[in-house]
Coordinates of C-alpha atoms and ligand atoms in Angstrom, one line a residue:
M1 CA -172.4 -102.9 -184.3
G2 CA -173.6 -101.0 -187.4
K3 CA -171.8 -100.6 -190.8
R4 CA -168.9 -98.1 -190.7
I5 CA -168.4 -95.7 -193.6
K6 CA -166.4 -92.6 -194.4
T7 CA -168.3 -89.5 -195.6
K8 CA -167.8 -85.8 -196.3
I9 CA -170.3 -83.5 -194.7
I10 CA -171.8 -81.2 -197.3
D11 CA -174.9 -79.7 -195.6
Y12 CA -177.0 -79.4 -192.4
G13 CA -180.3 -81.2 -191.7
Y14 CA -183.3 -79.7 -189.9
D15 CA -182.0 -80.5 -186.5
G16 CA -178.5 -79.1 -187.3
E17 CA -177.1 -82.6 -187.9
G18 CA -174.4 -82.9 -190.6
V19 CA -175.5 -84.4 -193.9
G20 CA -173.0 -86.6 -195.8
K21 CA -173.4 -88.4 -199.1
T22 CA -171.6 -91.7 -199.9
D23 CA -172.4 -94.1 -202.7
G24 CA -175.5 -92.1 -203.6
K25 CA -176.9 -92.4 -200.1
I26 CA -177.6 -89.5 -197.7
Y27 CA -176.3 -89.9 -194.1
F28 CA -177.5 -87.8 -191.2
V29 CA -174.7 -87.5 -188.6
N30 CA -175.3 -85.7 -185.3
G31 CA -172.5 -83.4 -184.3
A32 CA -170.7 -83.5 -187.6
M33 CA -169.9 -80.1 -189.3
V34 CA -170.0 -79.0 -193.0
G35 CA -166.5 -79.4 -194.5
E36 CA -165.5 -82.3 -192.2
E37 CA -164.5 -85.7 -193.4
V38 CA -165.8 -88.2 -190.8
E39 CA -166.0 -91.9 -190.1
V40 CA -169.5 -92.9 -188.9
E41 CA -171.4 -95.9 -187.7
C42 CA -174.9 -96.5 -189.1
Y43 CA -177.6 -97.3 -186.6
Q44 CA -180.7 -96.9 -188.9
E45 CA -180.8 -97.3 -192.7
N46 CA -183.1 -97.7 -195.7
S47 CA -182.5 -97.6 -199.4
K48 CA -182.3 -93.8 -199.6
F49 CA -180.8 -92.5 -196.3
G50 CA -179.2 -93.5 -193.1
R51 CA -178.6 -92.2 -189.6
A52 CA -175.2 -92.6 -188.2
R53 CA -173.1 -91.9 -185.1
L54 CA -169.9 -89.9 -185.4
V55 CA -167.0 -92.2 -184.6
N56 CA -163.9 -90.3 -185.8
I57 CA -163.2 -86.9 -187.3
I58 CA -160.6 -87.3 -190.1
N59 CA -160.6 -83.7 -191.1
Q60 CA -161.8 -81.3 -188.5
S61 CA -163.7 -78.0 -189.2
N62 CA -162.0 -74.9 -187.7
L63 CA -165.4 -73.9 -186.3
R64 CA -165.4 -76.9 -184.0
Q65 CA -164.9 -76.4 -180.2
S66 CA -165.2 -78.8 -177.3
A67 CA -168.6 -79.0 -175.7
P68 CA -168.8 -77.9 -172.0
C69 CA -171.5 -80.4 -171.0
P70 CA -170.3 -83.9 -169.9
Y71 CA -173.5 -85.5 -171.3
Y72 CA -173.3 -83.8 -174.7
G73 CA -173.6 -86.2 -177.7
E74 CA -175.4 -88.9 -175.8
C75 CA -178.1 -86.7 -174.3
G76 CA -181.0 -85.9 -176.8
G77 CA -181.2 -82.2 -175.7
C78 CA -178.5 -79.9 -177.2
C79 CA -177.0 -80.2 -180.6
Y80 CA -174.8 -77.1 -181.1
Q81 CA -172.4 -77.2 -178.1
H82 CA -169.6 -78.4 -180.4
T83 CA -169.5 -75.0 -182.2
S84 CA -169.6 -71.3 -181.4
Y85 CA -172.9 -69.6 -180.7
Q86 CA -172.3 -67.3 -183.8
N87 CA -172.0 -70.4 -186.0
E88 CA -175.1 -72.0 -184.4
L89 CA -177.1 -68.8 -185.3
A90 CA -175.7 -68.8 -188.8
I91 CA -176.8 -72.5 -189.3
K92 CA -180.3 -71.9 -187.8
K93 CA -180.7 -68.9 -190.1
I94 CA -179.8 -71.0 -193.1
L95 CA -182.3 -73.7 -192.1
F96 CA -185.1 -71.2 -191.4
S97 CA -184.4 -69.5 -194.8
R98 CA -184.7 -72.9 -196.5
Q99 CA -188.2 -73.3 -195.0
L100 CA -189.2 -69.8 -195.9
K101 CA -188.3 -70.4 -199.6
K102 CA -191.2 -72.9 -199.7
L103 CA -193.4 -69.8 -199.3
G104 CA -191.5 -67.9 -202.1
Y105 CA -190.0 -65.7 -199.4
Q106 CA -186.5 -64.7 -200.5
K107 CA -185.6 -62.0 -198.0
E108 CA -183.4 -62.5 -194.9
S109 CA -185.0 -63.1 -191.5
R110 CA -183.9 -60.8 -188.7
V111 CA -182.2 -62.8 -186.0
I112 CA -182.5 -61.9 -182.3
P113 CA -179.9 -63.9 -180.3
S114 CA -180.2 -64.9 -176.7
P115 CA -178.0 -62.7 -174.4
I116 CA -177.0 -65.9 -172.6
Q117 CA -176.5 -69.4 -174.1
Y118 CA -176.2 -71.4 -170.9
H119 CA -178.3 -71.3 -167.6
Y120 CA -181.2 -69.7 -169.4
R121 CA -183.9 -72.4 -169.2
N122 CA -186.5 -72.0 -166.5
K123 CA -188.0 -75.5 -166.9
I124 CA -186.9 -79.1 -167.3
K125 CA -188.7 -82.4 -167.6
L126 CA -186.7 -85.4 -166.2
F127 CA -187.8 -89.0 -166.7
I128 CA -187.6 -91.7 -164.1
K129 CA -186.8 -95.3 -165.0
G130 CA -185.2 -98.2 -163.1
G131 CA -184.0 -96.0 -160.2
H132 CA -182.5 -93.4 -162.5
M133 CA -183.6 -89.9 -163.2
G134 CA -182.5 -88.1 -166.4
L135 CA -183.1 -87.0 -169.9
K136 CA -183.8 -89.2 -173.0
K137 CA -180.8 -90.2 -175.1
R138 CA -180.7 -89.0 -178.7
K139 CA -183.4 -90.8 -180.8
S140 CA -184.0 -93.3 -178.0
N141 CA -186.3 -93.9 -175.0
D142 CA -183.3 -94.9 -172.8
L143 CA -182.3 -92.5 -170.1
I144 CA -179.0 -90.8 -169.4
E145 CA -178.9 -90.0 -165.7
I146 CA -177.9 -86.4 -165.1
Q147 CA -176.8 -84.4 -162.1
Q148 CA -177.1 -81.0 -163.9
C149 CA -178.2 -79.5 -167.2
L150 CA -176.0 -76.7 -168.4
I151 CA -178.7 -74.8 -170.2
C152 CA -180.9 -74.8 -167.1
K153 CA -180.9 -72.1 -164.4
E154 CA -178.5 -72.6 -161.5
Q155 CA -181.4 -73.0 -159.0
I156 CA -182.7 -76.0 -161.1
N157 CA -179.2 -77.5 -161.1
E158 CA -179.0 -77.1 -157.3
A159 CA -182.3 -79.0 -157.0
I160 CA -181.5 -82.0 -159.4
P161 CA -179.1 -83.9 -157.1
K162 CA -181.4 -83.5 -154.1
I163 CA -184.4 -84.8 -156.1
N164 CA -182.2 -87.6 -157.5
L165 CA -181.5 -88.7 -154.0
F166 CA -185.2 -88.7 -153.1
I167 CA -186.1 -90.6 -156.4
K168 CA -183.5 -93.3 -155.6
Q169 CA -185.4 -94.1 -152.5
N170 CA -188.9 -94.0 -154.2
S171 CA -188.1 -94.7 -157.8
E172 CA -190.9 -97.3 -158.3
C173 CA -193.5 -94.7 -157.6
F174 CA -192.7 -92.0 -160.1
S175 CA -192.7 -91.7 -163.9
H176 CA -191.3 -88.1 -164.3
V177 CA -190.7 -84.8 -162.6
I178 CA -190.9 -81.2 -163.9
I179 CA -188.7 -78.6 -162.3
S180 CA -189.3 -74.9 -163.0
Y181 CA -187.9 -71.7 -161.6
I182 CA -189.2 -68.3 -162.6
G183 CA -188.5 -65.1 -160.7
D184 CA -187.3 -66.0 -157.2
R185 CA -189.3 -69.2 -156.6
G186 CA -189.8 -72.5 -158.4
N187 CA -192.0 -75.5 -158.6
I188 CA -191.3 -79.2 -158.4
V189 CA -194.1 -81.4 -159.8
L190 CA -193.7 -85.1 -159.2
Y191 CA -195.8 -87.5 -161.3
K192 CA -196.8 -90.5 -159.2
T193 CA -197.7 -93.9 -160.7
C194 CA -198.8 -95.8 -157.5
S195 CA -201.3 -95.1 -154.7
K196 CA -198.6 -95.4 -152.0
T197 CA -198.4 -92.5 -149.5
I198 CA -194.9 -90.9 -149.9
D199 CA -192.9 -89.4 -147.1
Y200 CA -191.8 -86.0 -148.5
Q201 CA -190.2 -84.7 -145.3
N202 CA -186.5 -84.9 -146.5
L203 CA -187.4 -83.3 -149.9
I204 CA -189.3 -80.5 -148.1
S205 CA -186.3 -79.9 -145.7
S206 CA -183.8 -79.6 -148.6
L207 CA -185.9 -77.8 -151.2
A208 CA -188.8 -75.8 -149.6
E209 CA -186.7 -72.6 -149.2
K210 CA -186.7 -72.1 -153.0
F211 CA -189.4 -74.5 -154.4
N212 CA -193.0 -75.3 -154.0
I213 CA -193.6 -79.1 -154.2
C214 CA -196.6 -81.0 -155.5
E215 CA -197.5 -84.5 -156.7
V216 CA -199.8 -85.4 -159.5
Y217 CA -201.5 -88.8 -159.3
K218 CA -204.2 -89.8 -161.9
S219 CA -204.4 -86.2 -163.1
Q220 CA -205.1 -85.0 -159.5
T221 CA -202.7 -82.4 -158.2
S222 CA -201.9 -82.4 -154.4
I223 CA -199.8 -79.7 -152.8
V224 CA -196.9 -81.1 -150.7
Y225 CA -195.5 -77.7 -149.8
K226 CA -196.4 -74.3 -151.0
K227 CA -195.4 -70.7 -150.2
A228 CA -197.3 -68.3 -152.5
V229 CA -194.9 -65.8 -154.0
R230 CA -196.1 -63.1 -156.3
K231 CA -193.9 -62.4 -159.4
E232 CA -193.5 -59.2 -161.3
T233 CA -192.2 -58.7 -164.9
L234 CA -192.3 -55.3 -166.5
A235 CA -194.3 -54.0 -163.6
I236 CA -197.0 -56.6 -164.2
K237 CA -197.9 -58.7 -161.1
Y238 CA -198.8 -62.3 -161.5
H239 CA -198.8 -65.7 -159.8
I240 CA -197.6 -68.9 -161.5
H241 CA -199.5 -72.2 -161.1
A242 CA -197.4 -75.4 -160.9
N243 CA -196.9 -76.6 -164.4
S244 CA -198.7 -74.0 -166.5
F245 CA -197.1 -72.9 -169.8
H246 CA -194.4 -70.2 -169.7
Q247 CA -191.8 -69.3 -172.3
V248 CA -188.5 -71.0 -171.2
N249 CA -186.1 -68.2 -171.8
E250 CA -187.3 -65.1 -170.0
R251 CA -184.8 -62.7 -171.6
V252 CA -185.7 -63.7 -175.1
M253 CA -189.4 -63.8 -174.1
L254 CA -189.1 -60.0 -173.3
E255 CA -187.5 -59.3 -176.7
L256 CA -190.3 -61.2 -178.4
Y257 CA -193.1 -59.5 -176.4
N258 CA -191.6 -56.1 -177.0
K259 CA -191.4 -56.8 -180.8
V260 CA -195.0 -57.9 -180.8
L261 CA -195.8 -54.5 -179.2
D262 CA -193.9 -52.7 -181.9
L263 CA -195.6 -54.5 -184.7
L264 CA -199.2 -54.1 -183.6
T265 CA -201.7 -52.2 -185.8
G266 CA -204.7 -50.5 -184.2
K267 CA -206.2 -50.7 -180.7
N268 CA -208.3 -53.8 -180.7
I269 CA -206.2 -56.9 -180.3
L270 CA -207.1 -60.6 -180.3
N271 CA -204.5 -62.8 -178.6
C272 CA -205.0 -66.4 -179.5
Y273 CA -203.3 -69.3 -177.6
S274 CA -202.6 -66.7 -174.9
G275 CA -201.1 -68.7 -172.1
G276 CA -200.9 -67.2 -168.6
G277 CA -201.7 -63.7 -169.8
L278 CA -198.3 -61.9 -169.5
L279 CA -198.3 -60.8 -173.2
S280 CA -202.0 -59.8 -172.9
G281 CA -201.1 -57.8 -169.8
L282 CA -198.2 -56.0 -171.6
L283 CA -200.6 -55.0 -174.4
C284 CA -203.2 -53.7 -171.9
Q285 CA -200.4 -51.7 -170.1
N286 CA -199.7 -50.0 -173.4
G287 CA -203.3 -48.9 -173.9
K288 CA -204.7 -51.7 -176.1
F289 CA -208.1 -53.5 -175.7
V290 CA -207.2 -57.2 -175.5
T291 CA -209.4 -60.3 -175.9
A292 CA -207.4 -63.4 -175.1
I293 CA -208.3 -67.1 -175.8
E294 CA -206.6 -69.9 -174.0
L295 CA -207.7 -73.6 -173.7
G296 CA -205.7 -74.5 -170.6
Q297 CA -207.6 -74.2 -167.3
K298 CA -204.5 -73.4 -165.3
E299 CA -203.3 -70.8 -167.8
H300 CA -206.8 -69.2 -168.0
K301 CA -207.0 -69.0 -164.2
E302 CA -203.5 -67.4 -164.1
A303 CA -204.6 -64.8 -166.7
E304 CA -207.8 -64.0 -164.7
Q305 CA -205.7 -63.6 -161.6
L306 CA -203.2 -61.3 -163.5
K307 CA -206.1 -59.2 -164.7
A308 CA -207.4 -58.7 -161.2
L309 CA -204.0 -58.1 -159.6
N310 CA -203.2 -55.4 -162.1
D311 CA -206.7 -54.0 -162.5
F312 CA -206.6 -54.4 -166.3
K313 CA -210.1 -53.3 -167.2
F314 CA -209.6 -53.7 -171.0
M315 CA -208.5 -57.4 -170.8
K316 CA -211.0 -60.1 -171.5
N317 CA -210.0 -63.7 -171.0
I318 CA -212.0 -66.4 -172.6
Q319 CA -211.3 -70.1 -171.9
G320 CA -211.8 -72.5 -174.8
D321 CA -210.6 -73.7 -178.1
C322 CA -209.4 -70.8 -180.4
G323 CA -211.0 -72.2 -183.5
K324 CA -214.4 -72.6 -181.9
I325 CA -214.3 -69.3 -180.0
L326 CA -213.2 -67.3 -183.0
D327 CA -216.3 -68.3 -184.8
Q328 CA -218.5 -66.9 -182.0
L329 CA -216.7 -63.5 -181.7
D330 CA -218.5 -60.7 -183.5
D331 CA -215.9 -58.0 -182.6
N332 CA -213.6 -56.5 -185.2
F333 CA -210.0 -56.8 -184.4
D334 CA -207.1 -54.7 -185.9
T335 CA -204.4 -57.2 -185.1
I336 CA -204.7 -60.9 -184.3
I337 CA -201.8 -62.7 -182.6
V338 CA -201.5 -66.5 -182.8
D339 CA -198.9 -68.5 -180.8
P340 CA -200.1 -72.1 -181.1
P341 CA -198.3 -75.2 -179.7
R342 CA -195.8 -77.1 -181.9
A343 CA -198.6 -78.8 -183.8
G344 CA -199.7 -75.5 -185.2
M345 CA -203.3 -74.5 -185.9
D346 CA -206.0 -77.0 -186.7
D347 CA -208.3 -76.8 -189.8
L348 CA -211.1 -75.1 -187.9
M349 CA -208.8 -72.3 -186.7
V350 CA -207.4 -71.7 -190.2
K351 CA -210.9 -71.7 -191.7
N352 CA -212.2 -69.2 -189.1
L353 CA -209.2 -67.0 -189.4
K354 CA -209.7 -66.8 -193.2
N355 CA -213.3 -65.7 -192.6
K356 CA -212.3 -63.0 -190.1
D357 CA -211.8 -59.4 -191.0
F358 CA -208.5 -57.9 -189.6
K359 CA -205.6 -55.8 -190.7
R360 CA -202.6 -57.8 -189.5
L361 CA -201.9 -61.3 -188.2
I362 CA -198.8 -61.9 -186.1
Y363 CA -197.9 -65.6 -186.2
I364 CA -195.5 -66.7 -183.4
S365 CA -194.3 -70.3 -183.5
C366 CA -191.7 -72.6 -182.0
D367 CA -191.9 -75.0 -185.0
S368 CA -191.0 -73.6 -188.4
A369 CA -192.4 -76.6 -190.3
T370 CA -196.0 -76.2 -189.0
L371 CA -195.7 -72.4 -189.3
I372 CA -194.9 -72.7 -193.0
R373 CA -197.7 -75.2 -193.5
D374 CA -200.2 -72.9 -191.8
I375 CA -199.1 -69.8 -193.7
Q376 CA -199.5 -71.8 -197.0
R377 CA -203.1 -72.5 -195.9
L378 CA -203.9 -68.9 -194.8
K379 CA -202.8 -67.4 -198.2
L380 CA -201.9 -64.0 -196.7
K381 CA -199.1 -61.6 -197.7
I382 CA -195.9 -62.1 -195.8
G383 CA -194.2 -59.1 -194.3
D384 CA -191.1 -59.1 -192.1
V385 CA -189.8 -62.4 -190.6
Y386 CA -187.9 -62.7 -187.3
M387 CA -186.1 -65.6 -185.6
F388 CA -185.8 -65.3 -181.8
D389 CA -183.3 -67.7 -180.4
M390 CA -185.3 -68.8 -177.4
F391 CA -183.5 -72.2 -177.1
P392 CA -179.7 -71.7 -177.6
R393 CA -177.5 -74.8 -178.0
T394 CA -180.5 -76.9 -179.1
G395 CA -182.0 -77.3 -182.6
E396 CA -185.1 -75.2 -181.8
Y397 CA -185.9 -71.6 -182.3
E398 CA -188.9 -69.3 -182.1
C399 CA -190.2 -67.6 -185.2
L400 CA -192.4 -64.5 -185.8
V401 CA -194.0 -63.7 -189.1
I402 CA -196.1 -60.7 -190.0
L403 CA -199.0 -61.5 -192.3
D404 CA -201.1 -58.6 -193.7
K405 CA -204.5 -58.8 -195.4
Ligands
SAM1 C1 -196.9 -71.9 -177.2 S1 -198.0 -71.5 -175.9 C2 -198.1 -69.8 -176.0 C3 -198.6 -69.1 -174.8 C4 -198.4 -67.6 -174.7 N1 -198.6 -66.9 -176.0 C5 -197.1 -67.2 -174.1 O1 -196.3 -66.4 -174.7 O2 -196.9 -67.6 -172.9 C6 -199.4 -72.2 -176.5 C7 -200.6 -72.1 -175.6 O3 -201.8 -72.5 -176.3 C8 -202.7 -73.2 -175.5 N2 -203.5 -74.0 -176.4 C9 -203.2 -75.2 -177.0 N3 -204.2 -75.6 -177.8 C10 -205.2 -74.6 -177.8 C11 -206.4 -74.4 -178.4 N4 -206.9 -75.3 -179.3 N5 -207.1 -73.2 -178.2 C12 -206.6 -72.3 -177.3 N6 -205.4 -72.4 -176.7 C13 -204.7 -73.6 -176.9 C14 -201.7 -73.9 -174.6 O4 -202.4 -74.3 -173.4 C15 -200.6 -72.9 -174.4 O5 -200.8 -72.1 -173.2

């Protein structure tokens, strides 16, 4: 058992955890709120700071509420269920503003909330260990077995107990499973770790009505059951490949894409890190000429299929690394959109962007720290800044920054 101390919470850390100061040392306490006096147990400590578990609230904030999820606190996913959504947004805004100040940006960011705070996620990754399937505990590799996840769509929650049952009978053969549900059909992707042939009949009987099922073994994907269903968003037709990238909160995704449309300058658009092509399609639908660059094979194929299905003549999909491709493109673009993964842009991409002639850069990111780092390297003028709450109840959010030459 770690050392127990009493501390008063004076601030929030980057993941929304309470920050207390006692005897000159900073303590990060998950689930503690500013203004509260709490008793905590340290589980990690050095000479400057410590991480501690909330044991007892001596003086409770009036913004505190009880969390609806039975796994909350132990599970590493959500971190704001103990307070109102309004307060969560206020905290996220403060944290983002603090990051923006590093760029000398003093204005307020515009916040776009999620219309729903639970049952919005269309994808979950569950880990399998010792016969259990679940999520990772906070700051740990241990699992917490779950039967549902309140931020996931209902269809995913209906599937979890059925997959759990199947995993209990075959647990030694799988490392993790990814369940997704977009439109009116989902995908279950099971990652196998042994060569044994698995009998999927029970899983097919209980889940095939709503889900395609496939297994991945040594990077090879085999279809267990598939019914091809075409999806349609904003009158754009497309197919989804098992496990390709898609924004997890479709309602906030539409807000984000419509904002991008509003913010475009000119007709020639370069969409970097373009994913399955839905945003590119929306831009084409609105009369733009779009060149899209995407590294992932599955995502590139999806974008090509989307282009063909919708007859988008002014959509050009290129498969490859953005930094390398950008160097080979001679075209002049009015607006460049970048939406890299959490790690942000690499040196080559930053260098080639700096050498490119364009009027406006729209930078979308799900990690404000790498966004700030990249903007510092790009040395462009910052315009408006937006925060899209793509991931309610968790510490994450999506940001959009306009950068003009
Ligand atoms: C955050 S997602 C954005 C996808 C898309 N903008 C959307 O809204 O669906 C990032 C995408 O970048 C792709 N990607 C990662 N590294 C890349 C690279 N070096 N060059 C091009 N694409 C890359 C990933 O495969 C993924 O589809």
